[in-house]
């Protein structure tokens, strides 16, 4: 009986290790550039405690647009944006952010994090025309 209990505890620990993510506070003050197959547009993210500042530079029309998005981390895929979690660096496997322009919540599943790379999985939104499921990769620039 004792061996069964120990085995169950080991399984729980293994499962919780697989769902653990990184320390979100390590992103504060960092700047990232999205790696794309095509060079246009150039998309950069900079993290503060509550916001992701996004800069989109479209070279082909010589236009740069910047805006900020509130964000937080969630252990599960969210159904709606939880404004109470913004600015609280909770751990989680999902980066959840709110787009003030489209008035919509979006999220990315965190696939891997290193000192110089962020890799996310974007699940296509069935309501968005042309949206496809894909990996999204960012390289650290600051």
mmCIF file of N, CA and C in Angstrom:
data_model
loop_
_atom_site.group_PDB
_atom_site.id
_atom_site.type_symbol
_atom_site.label_atom_id
_atom_site.label_comp_id
_atom_site.label_asym_id
_atom_site.label_seq_id
_atom_site.Cartn_x
_atom_site.Cartn_y
_atom_site.Cartn_z
ATOM 1 N N UNK A 1 0.819 -1.198 0.000
ATOM 2 C CA UNK A 1 0.000 0.000 0.000
ATOM 3 C C UNK A 1 0.860 1.258 0.000
ATOM 4 N N UNK A 2 1.928 1.215 0.782
ATOM 5 C CA UNK A 2 2.827 2.364 0.865
ATOM 6 C C UNK A 2 3.465 2.655 -0.498
ATOM 7 N N UNK A 3 3.810 1.582 -1.230
ATOM 8 C CA UNK A 3 4.411 1.749 -2.556
ATOM 9 C C UNK A 3 3.426 2.385 -3.528
ATOM 10 N N UNK A 4 2.157 2.051 -3.419
ATOM 11 C CA UNK A 4 1.133 2.630 -4.298
ATOM 12 C C UNK A 4 1.012 4.129 -4.041
ATOM 13 N N UNK A 5 1.013 4.522 -2.792
ATOM 14 C CA UNK A 5 0.915 5.941 -2.442
ATOM 15 C C UNK A 5 2.128 6.710 -2.959
ATOM 16 N N UNK A 6 3.315 6.146 -2.782
ATOM 17 C CA UNK A 6 4.535 6.787 -3.287
ATOM 18 C C UNK A 6 4.467 6.916 -4.803
ATOM 19 N N UNK A 7 3.991 5.883 -5.490
ATOM 20 C CA UNK A 7 3.867 5.894 -6.939
ATOM 21 C C UNK A 7 2.901 6.997 -7.391
ATOM 22 N N UNK A 8 1.783 7.139 -6.704
ATOM 23 C CA UNK A 8 0.803 8.178 -7.040
ATOM 24 C C UNK A 8 1.400 9.569 -6.843
ATOM 25 N N UNK A 9 2.143 9.747 -5.759
ATOM 26 C CA UNK A 9 2.784 11.041 -5.500
ATOM 27 C C UNK A 9 3.788 11.369 -6.605
ATOM 28 N N UNK A 10 4.546 10.376 -7.045
ATOM 29 C CA UNK A 10 5.512 10.585 -8.133
ATOM 30 C C UNK A 10 4.788 10.978 -9.417
ATOM 31 N N UNK A 11 3.684 10.301 -9.735
ATOM 32 C CA UNK A 11 2.919 10.638 -10.942
ATOM 33 C C UNK A 11 2.370 12.065 -10.882
ATOM 34 N N UNK A 12 1.884 12.467 -9.716
ATOM 35 C CA UNK A 12 1.367 13.827 -9.562
ATOM 36 C C UNK A 12 2.486 14.837 -9.780
ATOM 37 N N UNK A 13 3.665 14.577 -9.219
ATOM 38 C CA UNK A 13 4.796 15.490 -9.380
ATOM 39 C C UNK A 13 5.263 15.569 -10.822
ATOM 40 N N UNK A 14 5.285 14.441 -11.512
ATOM 41 C CA UNK A 14 5.682 14.434 -12.927
ATOM 42 C C UNK A 14 4.697 15.255 -13.736
ATOM 43 N N UNK A 15 3.402 15.049 -13.489
ATOM 44 C CA UNK A 15 2.380 15.792 -14.219
ATOM 45 C C UNK A 15 2.465 17.284 -13.927
ATOM 46 N N UNK A 16 2.685 17.666 -12.676
ATOM 47 C CA UNK A 16 2.774 19.090 -12.361
ATOM 48 C C UNK A 16 4.024 19.713 -12.959
ATOM 49 N N UNK A 17 5.103 18.966 -13.081
ATOM 50 C CA UNK A 17 6.315 19.493 -13.720
ATOM 51 C C UNK A 17 6.075 19.769 -15.194
ATOM 52 N N UNK A 18 5.275 18.949 -15.832
ATOM 53 C CA UNK A 18 5.006 19.148 -17.243
ATOM 54 C C UNK A 18 4.148 20.380 -17.480
ATOM 55 N N UNK A 19 3.328 20.749 -16.497
ATOM 56 C CA UNK A 19 2.463 21.902 -16.693
ATOM 57 C C UNK A 19 3.065 23.183 -16.127
ATOM 58 N N UNK A 20 4.216 23.095 -15.462
ATOM 59 C CA UNK A 20 4.848 24.295 -14.941
ATOM 60 C C UNK A 20 5.389 25.131 -16.096
ATOM 61 N N UNK A 21 5.428 26.427 -15.872
ATOM 62 C CA UNK A 21 5.987 27.298 -16.886
ATOM 63 C C UNK A 21 7.165 28.039 -16.285
ATOM 64 N N UNK A 22 7.414 29.226 -16.703
ATOM 65 C CA UNK A 22 8.572 29.989 -16.274
ATOM 66 C C UNK A 22 8.127 31.117 -15.352
ATOM 67 N N UNK A 23 9.077 31.880 -14.871
ATOM 68 C CA UNK A 23 8.776 33.031 -14.013
ATOM 69 C C UNK A 23 8.455 34.227 -14.906
ATOM 70 N N UNK A 24 7.196 34.617 -14.997
ATOM 71 C CA UNK A 24 6.801 35.711 -15.891
ATOM 72 C C UNK A 24 7.486 37.037 -15.589
ATOM 73 N N UNK A 25 7.879 37.251 -14.338
ATOM 74 C CA UNK A 25 8.527 38.528 -14.010
ATOM 75 C C UNK A 25 9.855 38.687 -14.741
ATOM 76 N N UNK A 26 10.420 37.582 -15.230
ATOM 77 C CA UNK A 26 11.676 37.668 -15.974
ATOM 78 C C UNK A 26 11.495 38.359 -17.329
ATOM 79 N N UNK A 27 10.252 38.515 -17.785
ATOM 80 C CA UNK A 27 9.998 39.199 -19.052
ATOM 81 C C UNK A 27 9.961 40.714 -18.918
ATOM 82 N N UNK A 28 9.710 41.213 -17.716
ATOM 83 C CA UNK A 28 9.567 42.659 -17.516
ATOM 84 C C UNK A 28 10.862 43.369 -17.909
ATOM 85 N N UNK A 29 10.727 44.359 -18.800
ATOM 86 C CA UNK A 29 11.875 45.125 -19.272
ATOM 87 C C UNK A 29 12.589 44.515 -20.468
ATOM 88 N N UNK A 30 12.099 43.388 -20.962
ATOM 89 C CA UNK A 30 12.745 42.766 -22.123
ATOM 90 C C UNK A 30 12.017 43.169 -23.403
ATOM 91 N N UNK A 31 12.729 43.063 -24.522
ATOM 92 C CA UNK A 31 12.186 43.424 -25.826
ATOM 93 C C UNK A 31 12.440 42.259 -26.790
ATOM 94 N N UNK A 32 11.439 41.952 -27.604
ATOM 95 C CA UNK A 32 11.474 40.780 -28.482
ATOM 96 C C UNK A 32 11.030 41.152 -29.889
ATOM 97 N N UNK A 33 11.623 40.483 -30.882
ATOM 98 C CA UNK A 33 11.218 40.684 -32.268
ATOM 99 C C UNK A 33 10.696 39.375 -32.820
ATOM 100 N N UNK A 34 9.545 39.448 -33.468
ATOM 101 C CA UNK A 34 8.934 38.248 -34.040
ATOM 102 C C UNK A 34 9.735 37.773 -35.241
ATOM 103 N N UNK A 35 9.956 36.481 -35.297
ATOM 104 C CA UNK A 35 10.678 35.858 -36.406
ATOM 105 C C UNK A 35 9.632 35.397 -37.414
ATOM 106 N N UNK A 36 9.716 35.926 -38.605
ATOM 107 C CA UNK A 36 8.752 35.614 -39.656
ATOM 108 C C UNK A 36 9.465 35.056 -40.878
ATOM 109 N N UNK A 37 8.722 34.331 -41.675
ATOM 110 C CA UNK A 37 9.276 33.860 -42.950
ATOM 111 C C UNK A 37 9.477 35.019 -43.911
ATOM 112 N N UNK A 38 8.665 36.030 -43.755
ATOM 113 C CA UNK A 38 8.750 37.202 -44.612
ATOM 114 C C UNK A 38 9.233 38.372 -43.773
ATOM 115 N N UNK A 39 9.897 39.318 -44.394
ATOM 116 C CA UNK A 39 10.495 40.420 -43.631
ATOM 117 C C UNK A 39 9.520 41.547 -43.320
ATOM 118 N N UNK A 40 8.326 41.540 -43.897
ATOM 119 C CA UNK A 40 7.381 42.626 -43.666
ATOM 120 C C UNK A 40 6.083 42.058 -43.125
ATOM 121 N N UNK A 41 5.547 42.526 -42.048
ATOM 122 C CA UNK A 41 6.033 43.603 -41.208
ATOM 123 C C UNK A 41 7.017 43.107 -40.143
ATOM 124 N N UNK A 42 7.731 44.052 -39.541
ATOM 125 C CA UNK A 42 8.572 43.743 -38.388
ATOM 126 C C UNK A 42 7.734 44.022 -37.145
ATOM 127 N N UNK A 43 7.599 43.022 -36.278
ATOM 128 C CA UNK A 43 6.780 43.154 -35.073
ATOM 129 C C UNK A 43 7.675 42.993 -33.854
ATOM 130 N N UNK A 44 7.593 43.986 -32.954
ATOM 131 C CA UNK A 44 8.392 43.943 -31.729
ATOM 132 C C UNK A 44 7.469 44.067 -30.522
ATOM 133 N N UNK A 45 7.792 43.324 -29.471
ATOM 134 C CA UNK A 45 7.069 43.389 -28.199
ATOM 135 C C UNK A 45 8.033 43.800 -27.104
ATOM 136 N N UNK A 46 7.576 44.683 -26.220
ATOM 137 C CA UNK A 46 8.333 45.018 -25.022
ATOM 138 C C UNK A 46 7.387 44.851 -23.829
ATOM 139 N N UNK A 47 7.866 44.119 -22.811
ATOM 140 C CA UNK A 47 7.032 43.788 -21.660
ATOM 141 C C UNK A 47 7.268 44.739 -20.497
ATOM 142 N N UNK A 48 6.184 45.229 -19.910
ATOM 143 C CA UNK A 48 6.225 45.899 -18.614
ATOM 144 C C UNK A 48 5.407 45.016 -17.672
ATOM 145 N N UNK A 49 5.160 45.484 -16.490
ATOM 146 C CA UNK A 49 4.420 44.651 -15.534
ATOM 147 C C UNK A 49 2.988 44.386 -15.979
ATOM 148 N N UNK A 50 2.353 45.367 -16.617
ATOM 149 C CA UNK A 50 0.949 45.234 -17.000
ATOM 150 C C UNK A 50 0.697 45.222 -18.500
ATOM 151 N N UNK A 51 1.665 45.698 -19.277
ATOM 152 C CA UNK A 51 1.427 45.891 -20.707
ATOM 153 C C UNK A 51 2.466 45.204 -21.585
ATOM 154 N N UNK A 52 2.010 44.869 -22.770
ATOM 155 C CA UNK A 52 2.907 44.516 -23.868
ATOM 156 C C UNK A 52 2.822 45.690 -24.831
ATOM 157 N N UNK A 53 3.938 46.374 -25.032
ATOM 158 C CA UNK A 53 3.989 47.448 -26.020
ATOM 159 C C UNK A 53 4.379 46.816 -27.338
ATOM 160 N N UNK A 54 3.503 46.938 -28.316
ATOM 161 C CA UNK A 54 3.749 46.335 -29.620
ATOM 162 C C UNK A 54 4.020 47.421 -30.646
ATOM 163 N N UNK A 55 5.083 47.229 -31.430
ATOM 164 C CA UNK A 55 5.420 48.126 -32.523
ATOM 165 C C UNK A 55 5.429 47.308 -33.808
ATOM 166 N N UNK A 56 4.633 47.743 -34.766
ATOM 167 C CA UNK A 56 4.546 47.068 -36.058
ATOM 168 C C UNK A 56 5.069 48.031 -37.111
ATOM 169 N N UNK A 57 6.158 47.628 -37.783
ATOM 170 C CA UNK A 57 6.776 48.459 -38.814
ATOM 171 C C UNK A 57 6.534 47.791 -40.163
ATOM 172 N N UNK A 58 5.729 48.445 -40.989
ATOM 173 C CA UNK A 58 5.454 47.938 -42.341
ATOM 174 C C UNK A 58 6.341 48.694 -43.323
ATOM 175 N N UNK A 59 7.420 48.022 -43.706
ATOM 176 C CA UNK A 59 8.410 48.664 -44.583
ATOM 177 C C UNK A 59 7.853 48.955 -45.964
ATOM 178 N N UNK A 60 6.988 48.077 -46.457
ATOM 179 C CA UNK A 60 6.500 48.250 -47.826
ATOM 180 C C UNK A 60 5.625 49.497 -48.002
ATOM 181 N N UNK A 61 5.050 50.012 -46.913
ATOM 182 C CA UNK A 61 4.277 51.254 -47.016
ATOM 183 C C UNK A 61 4.868 52.348 -46.123
ATOM 184 N N UNK A 62 6.037 52.087 -45.545
ATOM 185 C CA UNK A 62 6.754 53.048 -44.710
ATOM 186 C C UNK A 62 5.872 53.596 -43.587
ATOM 187 N N UNK A 63 5.299 52.660 -42.807
ATOM 188 C CA UNK A 63 4.405 53.056 -41.726
ATOM 189 C C UNK A 63 4.697 52.225 -40.476
ATOM 190 N N UNK A 64 4.744 52.915 -39.326
ATOM 191 C CA UNK A 64 4.951 52.246 -38.043
ATOM 192 C C UNK A 64 3.769 52.563 -37.135
ATOM 193 N N UNK A 65 3.224 51.532 -36.521
ATOM 194 C CA UNK A 65 2.094 51.678 -35.610
ATOM 195 C C UNK A 65 2.487 51.064 -34.272
ATOM 196 N N UNK A 66 2.188 51.782 -33.185
ATOM 197 C CA UNK A 66 2.488 51.273 -31.846
ATOM 198 C C UNK A 66 1.228 51.325 -30.994
ATOM 199 N N UNK A 67 1.070 50.326 -30.152
ATOM 200 C CA UNK A 67 -0.007 50.325 -29.178
ATOM 201 C C UNK A 67 0.358 49.381 -28.036
ATOM 202 N N UNK A 68 -0.386 49.477 -26.944
ATOM 203 C CA UNK A 68 -0.133 48.612 -25.796
ATOM 204 C C UNK A 68 -1.333 47.704 -25.572
ATOM 205 N N UNK A 69 -1.020 46.555 -24.987
ATOM 206 C CA UNK A 69 -2.059 45.577 -24.670
ATOM 207 C C UNK A 69 -1.878 45.115 -23.236
ATOM 208 N N UNK A 70 -2.950 45.095 -22.474
ATOM 209 C CA UNK A 70 -2.908 44.539 -21.124
ATOM 210 C C UNK A 70 -2.755 43.028 -21.246
ATOM 211 N N UNK A 71 -2.022 42.429 -20.292
ATOM 212 C CA UNK A 71 -1.806 40.986 -20.364
ATOM 213 C C UNK A 71 -1.683 40.365 -18.975
ATOM 214 N N UNK A 72 -1.788 39.041 -18.945
ATOM 215 C CA UNK A 72 -1.519 38.238 -17.754
ATOM 216 C C UNK A 72 -1.259 36.804 -18.208
ATOM 217 N N UNK A 73 -0.872 35.970 -17.272
ATOM 218 C CA UNK A 73 -0.634 34.555 -17.560
ATOM 219 C C UNK A 73 -1.722 33.722 -16.901
ATOM 220 N N UNK A 74 -2.075 32.626 -17.549
ATOM 221 C CA UNK A 74 -3.142 31.765 -17.042
ATOM 222 C C UNK A 74 -2.702 30.304 -17.146
ATOM 223 N N UNK A 75 -3.070 29.474 -16.177
ATOM 224 C CA UNK A 75 -2.731 28.053 -16.253
ATOM 225 C C UNK A 75 -3.583 27.299 -17.273
ATOM 226 N N UNK A 76 -4.743 27.870 -17.650
ATOM 227 C CA UNK A 76 -5.636 27.220 -18.617
ATOM 228 C C UNK A 76 -6.014 28.213 -19.713
ATOM 229 N N UNK A 77 -6.488 27.690 -20.818
ATOM 230 C CA UNK A 77 -6.957 28.551 -21.907
ATOM 231 C C UNK A 77 -8.179 29.322 -21.408
ATOM 232 N N UNK A 78 -8.160 30.646 -21.493
ATOM 233 C CA UNK A 78 -9.245 31.449 -20.925
ATOM 234 C C UNK A 78 -10.486 31.478 -21.814
ATOM 235 N N UNK A 79 -11.604 31.752 -21.183
ATOM 236 C CA UNK A 79 -12.858 31.938 -21.910
ATOM 237 C C UNK A 79 -13.118 33.428 -22.118
ATOM 238 N N UNK A 80 -12.747 34.224 -21.110
ATOM 239 C CA UNK A 80 -12.876 35.677 -21.225
ATOM 240 C C UNK A 80 -11.695 36.324 -20.512
ATOM 241 N N UNK A 81 -11.441 37.578 -20.840
ATOM 242 C CA UNK A 81 -10.321 38.299 -20.266
ATOM 243 C C UNK A 81 -10.631 38.653 -18.815
ATOM 244 N N UNK A 82 -9.709 38.324 -17.898
ATOM 245 C CA UNK A 82 -9.887 38.601 -16.476
ATOM 246 C C UNK A 82 -9.043 39.822 -16.110
ATOM 247 N N UNK A 83 -9.674 40.986 -16.062
ATOM 248 C CA UNK A 83 -8.976 42.245 -15.794
ATOM 249 C C UNK A 83 -8.320 42.255 -14.422
ATOM 250 N N UNK A 84 -8.815 41.450 -13.488
ATOM 251 C CA UNK A 84 -8.251 41.399 -12.133
ATOM 252 C C UNK A 84 -6.862 40.760 -12.098
ATOM 253 N N UNK A 85 -6.486 40.024 -13.136
ATOM 254 C CA UNK A 85 -5.179 39.361 -13.162
ATOM 255 C C UNK A 85 -4.074 40.209 -13.796
ATOM 256 N N UNK A 86 -4.441 41.305 -14.435
ATOM 257 C CA UNK A 86 -3.460 42.174 -15.099
ATOM 258 C C UNK A 86 -2.507 42.754 -14.054
ATOM 259 N N UNK A 87 -1.212 42.675 -14.336
ATOM 260 C CA UNK A 87 -0.205 43.233 -13.440
ATOM 261 C C UNK A 87 0.218 42.305 -12.325
ATOM 262 N N UNK A 88 -0.452 41.197 -12.223
ATOM 263 C CA UNK A 88 -0.072 40.194 -11.235
ATOM 264 C C UNK A 88 0.636 39.082 -12.001
ATOM 265 N N UNK A 89 1.925 38.952 -11.803
ATOM 266 C CA UNK A 89 2.715 38.007 -12.595
ATOM 267 C C UNK A 89 2.468 36.570 -12.144
ATOM 268 N N UNK A 90 1.253 36.110 -12.373
ATOM 269 C CA UNK A 90 0.921 34.727 -12.058
ATOM 270 C C UNK A 90 1.602 33.814 -13.066
ATOM 271 N N UNK A 91 1.873 32.605 -12.650
ATOM 272 C CA UNK A 91 2.469 31.660 -13.594
ATOM 273 C C UNK A 91 1.369 31.063 -14.458
ATOM 274 N N UNK A 92 1.752 30.464 -15.535
ATOM 275 C CA UNK A 92 0.765 29.842 -16.400
ATOM 276 C C UNK A 92 1.355 29.416 -17.720
ATOM 277 N N UNK A 93 0.608 28.613 -18.437
ATOM 278 C CA UNK A 93 1.026 28.116 -19.748
ATOM 279 C C UNK A 93 0.459 28.961 -20.885
ATOM 280 N N UNK A 94 -0.348 29.978 -20.555
ATOM 281 C CA UNK A 94 -0.965 30.812 -21.581
ATOM 282 C C UNK A 94 -0.673 32.281 -21.316
ATOM 283 N N UNK A 95 -0.256 32.977 -22.357
ATOM 284 C CA UNK A 95 -0.109 34.429 -22.321
ATOM 285 C C UNK A 95 -1.422 34.981 -22.870
ATOM 286 N N UNK A 96 -2.151 35.705 -22.033
ATOM 287 C CA UNK A 96 -3.475 36.215 -22.387
ATOM 288 C C UNK A 96 -3.373 37.732 -22.512
ATOM 289 N N UNK A 97 -3.860 38.290 -23.611
ATOM 290 C CA UNK A 97 -3.787 39.736 -23.787
ATOM 291 C C UNK A 97 -5.065 40.266 -24.430
ATOM 292 N N UNK A 98 -5.291 41.557 -24.215
ATOM 293 C CA UNK A 98 -6.506 42.193 -24.713
ATOM 294 C C UNK A 98 -6.142 43.257 -25.739
ATOM 295 N N UNK A 99 -6.768 43.173 -26.889
ATOM 296 C CA UNK A 99 -6.537 44.127 -27.967
ATOM 297 C C UNK A 99 -7.622 45.202 -27.900
ATOM 298 N N UNK A 100 -7.224 46.419 -27.488
ATOM 299 C CA UNK A 100 -8.180 47.526 -27.374
ATOM 300 C C UNK A 100 -8.749 47.941 -28.726
ATOM 301 N N UNK A 101 -8.007 47.720 -29.788
ATOM 302 C CA UNK A 101 -8.464 48.134 -31.114
ATOM 303 C C UNK A 101 -9.627 47.249 -31.575
ATOM 304 N N UNK A 102 -9.433 45.927 -31.482
ATOM 305 C CA UNK A 102 -10.488 45.005 -31.924
ATOM 306 C C UNK A 102 -11.472 44.669 -30.810
ATOM 307 N N UNK A 103 -11.151 45.104 -29.575
ATOM 308 C CA UNK A 103 -11.977 44.809 -28.396
ATOM 309 C C UNK A 103 -12.129 43.300 -28.193
ATOM 310 N N UNK A 104 -11.006 42.580 -28.390
ATOM 311 C CA UNK A 104 -11.035 41.124 -28.261
ATOM 312 C C UNK A 104 -9.865 40.633 -27.433
ATOM 313 N N UNK A 105 -10.114 39.565 -26.738
ATOM 314 C CA UNK A 105 -9.062 38.869 -26.015
ATOM 315 C C UNK A 105 -8.409 37.875 -26.968
ATOM 316 N N UNK A 106 -7.114 37.695 -26.826
ATOM 317 C CA UNK A 106 -6.384 36.663 -27.554
ATOM 318 C C UNK A 106 -5.457 35.975 -26.566
ATOM 319 N N UNK A 107 -4.999 34.810 -26.920
ATOM 320 C CA UNK A 107 -4.018 34.148 -26.071
ATOM 321 C C UNK A 107 -3.104 33.272 -26.909
ATOM 322 N N UNK A 108 -1.922 33.048 -26.360
ATOM 323 C CA UNK A 108 -0.932 32.183 -26.980
ATOM 324 C C UNK A 108 -0.512 31.142 -25.950
ATOM 325 N N UNK A 109 -0.406 29.904 -26.365
ATOM 326 C CA UNK A 109 0.085 28.854 -25.472
ATOM 327 C C UNK A 109 1.611 28.900 -25.488
ATOM 328 N N UNK A 110 2.206 28.928 -24.311
ATOM 329 C CA UNK A 110 3.654 28.989 -24.201
ATOM 330 C C UNK A 110 4.216 27.593 -24.469
ATOM 331 N N UNK A 111 4.964 27.459 -25.546
ATOM 332 C CA UNK A 111 5.577 26.178 -25.906
ATOM 333 C C UNK A 111 6.956 26.027 -25.270
ATOM 334 N N UNK A 112 7.763 27.079 -25.357
ATOM 335 C CA UNK A 112 9.090 27.035 -24.743
ATOM 336 C C UNK A 112 9.595 28.456 -24.511
ATOM 337 N N UNK A 113 10.435 28.572 -23.493
ATOM 338 C CA UNK A 113 11.011 29.859 -23.124
ATOM 339 C C UNK A 113 12.481 29.639 -22.817
ATOM 340 N N UNK A 114 13.329 30.476 -23.379
ATOM 341 C CA UNK A 114 14.736 30.467 -23.006
ATOM 342 C C UNK A 114 15.154 31.924 -22.835
ATOM 343 N N UNK A 115 16.395 32.147 -22.536
ATOM 344 C CA UNK A 115 16.882 33.512 -22.346
ATOM 345 C C UNK A 115 16.752 34.348 -23.613
ATOM 346 N N UNK A 116 16.804 33.706 -24.776
ATOM 347 C CA UNK A 116 16.765 34.474 -26.020
ATOM 348 C C UNK A 116 15.640 34.101 -26.977
ATOM 349 N N UNK A 117 14.737 33.178 -26.574
ATOM 350 C CA UNK A 117 13.670 32.743 -27.475
ATOM 351 C C UNK A 117 12.363 32.512 -26.725
ATOM 352 N N UNK A 118 11.279 33.002 -27.309
ATOM 353 C CA UNK A 118 9.925 32.688 -26.839
ATOM 354 C C UNK A 118 9.219 31.973 -27.985
ATOM 355 N N UNK A 119 8.665 30.805 -27.702
ATOM 356 C CA UNK A 119 7.940 30.070 -28.732
ATOM 357 C C UNK A 119 6.518 29.822 -28.231
ATOM 358 N N UNK A 120 5.543 30.266 -29.029
ATOM 359 C CA UNK A 120 4.136 30.148 -28.678
ATOM 360 C C UNK A 120 3.400 29.314 -29.717
ATOM 361 N N UNK A 121 2.246 28.770 -29.312
ATOM 362 C CA UNK A 121 1.323 28.144 -30.245
ATOM 363 C C UNK A 121 0.088 29.030 -30.300
ATOM 364 N N UNK A 122 -0.271 29.448 -31.506
ATOM 365 C CA UNK A 122 -1.468 30.255 -31.730
ATOM 366 C C UNK A 122 -2.528 29.348 -32.340
ATOM 367 N N UNK A 123 -3.631 29.198 -31.625
ATOM 368 C CA UNK A 123 -4.763 28.420 -32.140
ATOM 369 C C UNK A 123 -5.647 29.353 -32.949
ATOM 370 N N UNK A 124 -5.987 28.951 -34.169
ATOM 371 C CA UNK A 124 -6.781 29.804 -35.047
ATOM 372 C C UNK A 124 -8.135 30.133 -34.422
ATOM 373 N N UNK A 125 -8.547 31.367 -34.604
ATOM 374 C CA UNK A 125 -9.866 31.818 -34.163
ATOM 375 C C UNK A 125 -10.851 31.520 -35.286
ATOM 376 N N UNK A 126 -11.844 30.663 -35.039
ATOM 377 C CA UNK A 126 -12.774 30.306 -36.120
ATOM 378 C C UNK A 126 -13.600 31.484 -36.625
ATOM 379 N N UNK A 127 -13.690 32.570 -35.833
ATOM 380 C CA UNK A 127 -14.447 33.750 -36.253
ATOM 381 C C UNK A 127 -13.625 34.721 -37.089
ATOM 382 N N UNK A 128 -12.313 34.492 -37.166
ATOM 383 C CA UNK A 128 -11.432 35.423 -37.889
ATOM 384 C C UNK A 128 -11.114 34.873 -39.278
ATOM 385 N N UNK A 129 -11.393 35.642 -40.273
ATOM 386 C CA UNK A 129 -11.142 35.234 -41.654
ATOM 387 C C UNK A 129 -9.638 35.170 -41.897
ATOM 388 N N UNK A 130 -9.162 34.063 -42.421
ATOM 389 C CA UNK A 130 -7.753 33.909 -42.772
ATOM 390 C C UNK A 130 -6.848 33.535 -41.617
ATOM 391 N N UNK A 131 -7.380 33.377 -40.419
ATOM 392 C CA UNK A 131 -6.556 33.011 -39.266
ATOM 393 C C UNK A 131 -6.222 31.527 -39.344
ATOM 394 N N UNK A 132 -4.969 31.188 -39.081
ATOM 395 C CA UNK A 132 -4.534 29.792 -39.120
ATOM 396 C C UNK A 132 -3.782 29.447 -37.834
ATOM 397 N N UNK A 133 -3.861 28.190 -37.425
ATOM 398 C CA UNK A 133 -3.077 27.727 -36.280
ATOM 399 C C UNK A 133 -1.620 27.671 -36.703
ATOM 400 N N UNK A 134 -0.730 28.135 -35.806
ATOM 401 C CA UNK A 134 0.684 28.192 -36.178
ATOM 402 C C UNK A 134 1.545 28.440 -34.941
ATOM 403 N N UNK A 135 2.833 28.140 -35.086
ATOM 404 C CA UNK A 135 3.812 28.517 -34.072
ATOM 405 C C UNK A 135 4.215 29.966 -34.307
ATOM 406 N N UNK A 136 4.445 30.680 -33.215
ATOM 407 C CA UNK A 136 4.897 32.064 -33.293
ATOM 408 C C UNK A 136 6.183 32.141 -32.480
ATOM 409 N N UNK A 137 7.246 32.622 -33.101
ATOM 410 C CA UNK A 137 8.556 32.648 -32.488
ATOM 411 C C UNK A 137 9.056 34.077 -32.354
ATOM 412 N N UNK A 138 9.581 34.405 -31.165
ATOM 413 C CA UNK A 138 10.179 35.703 -30.896
ATOM 414 C C UNK A 138 11.614 35.499 -30.449
ATOM 415 N N UNK A 139 12.511 36.364 -30.951
ATOM 416 C CA UNK A 139 13.909 36.375 -30.516
ATOM 417 C C UNK A 139 14.148 37.625 -29.680
ATOM 418 N N UNK A 140 14.898 37.454 -28.604
ATOM 419 C CA UNK A 140 15.176 38.571 -27.708
ATOM 420 C C UNK A 140 16.139 39.555 -28.362
ATOM 421 N N UNK A 141 15.821 40.860 -28.269
ATOM 422 C CA UNK A 141 16.701 41.890 -28.812
ATOM 423 C C UNK A 141 17.179 42.845 -27.717
ATOM 424 N N UNK A 142 16.622 42.740 -26.500
ATOM 425 C CA UNK A 142 17.056 43.571 -25.372
ATOM 426 C C UNK A 142 16.861 42.805 -24.069
#
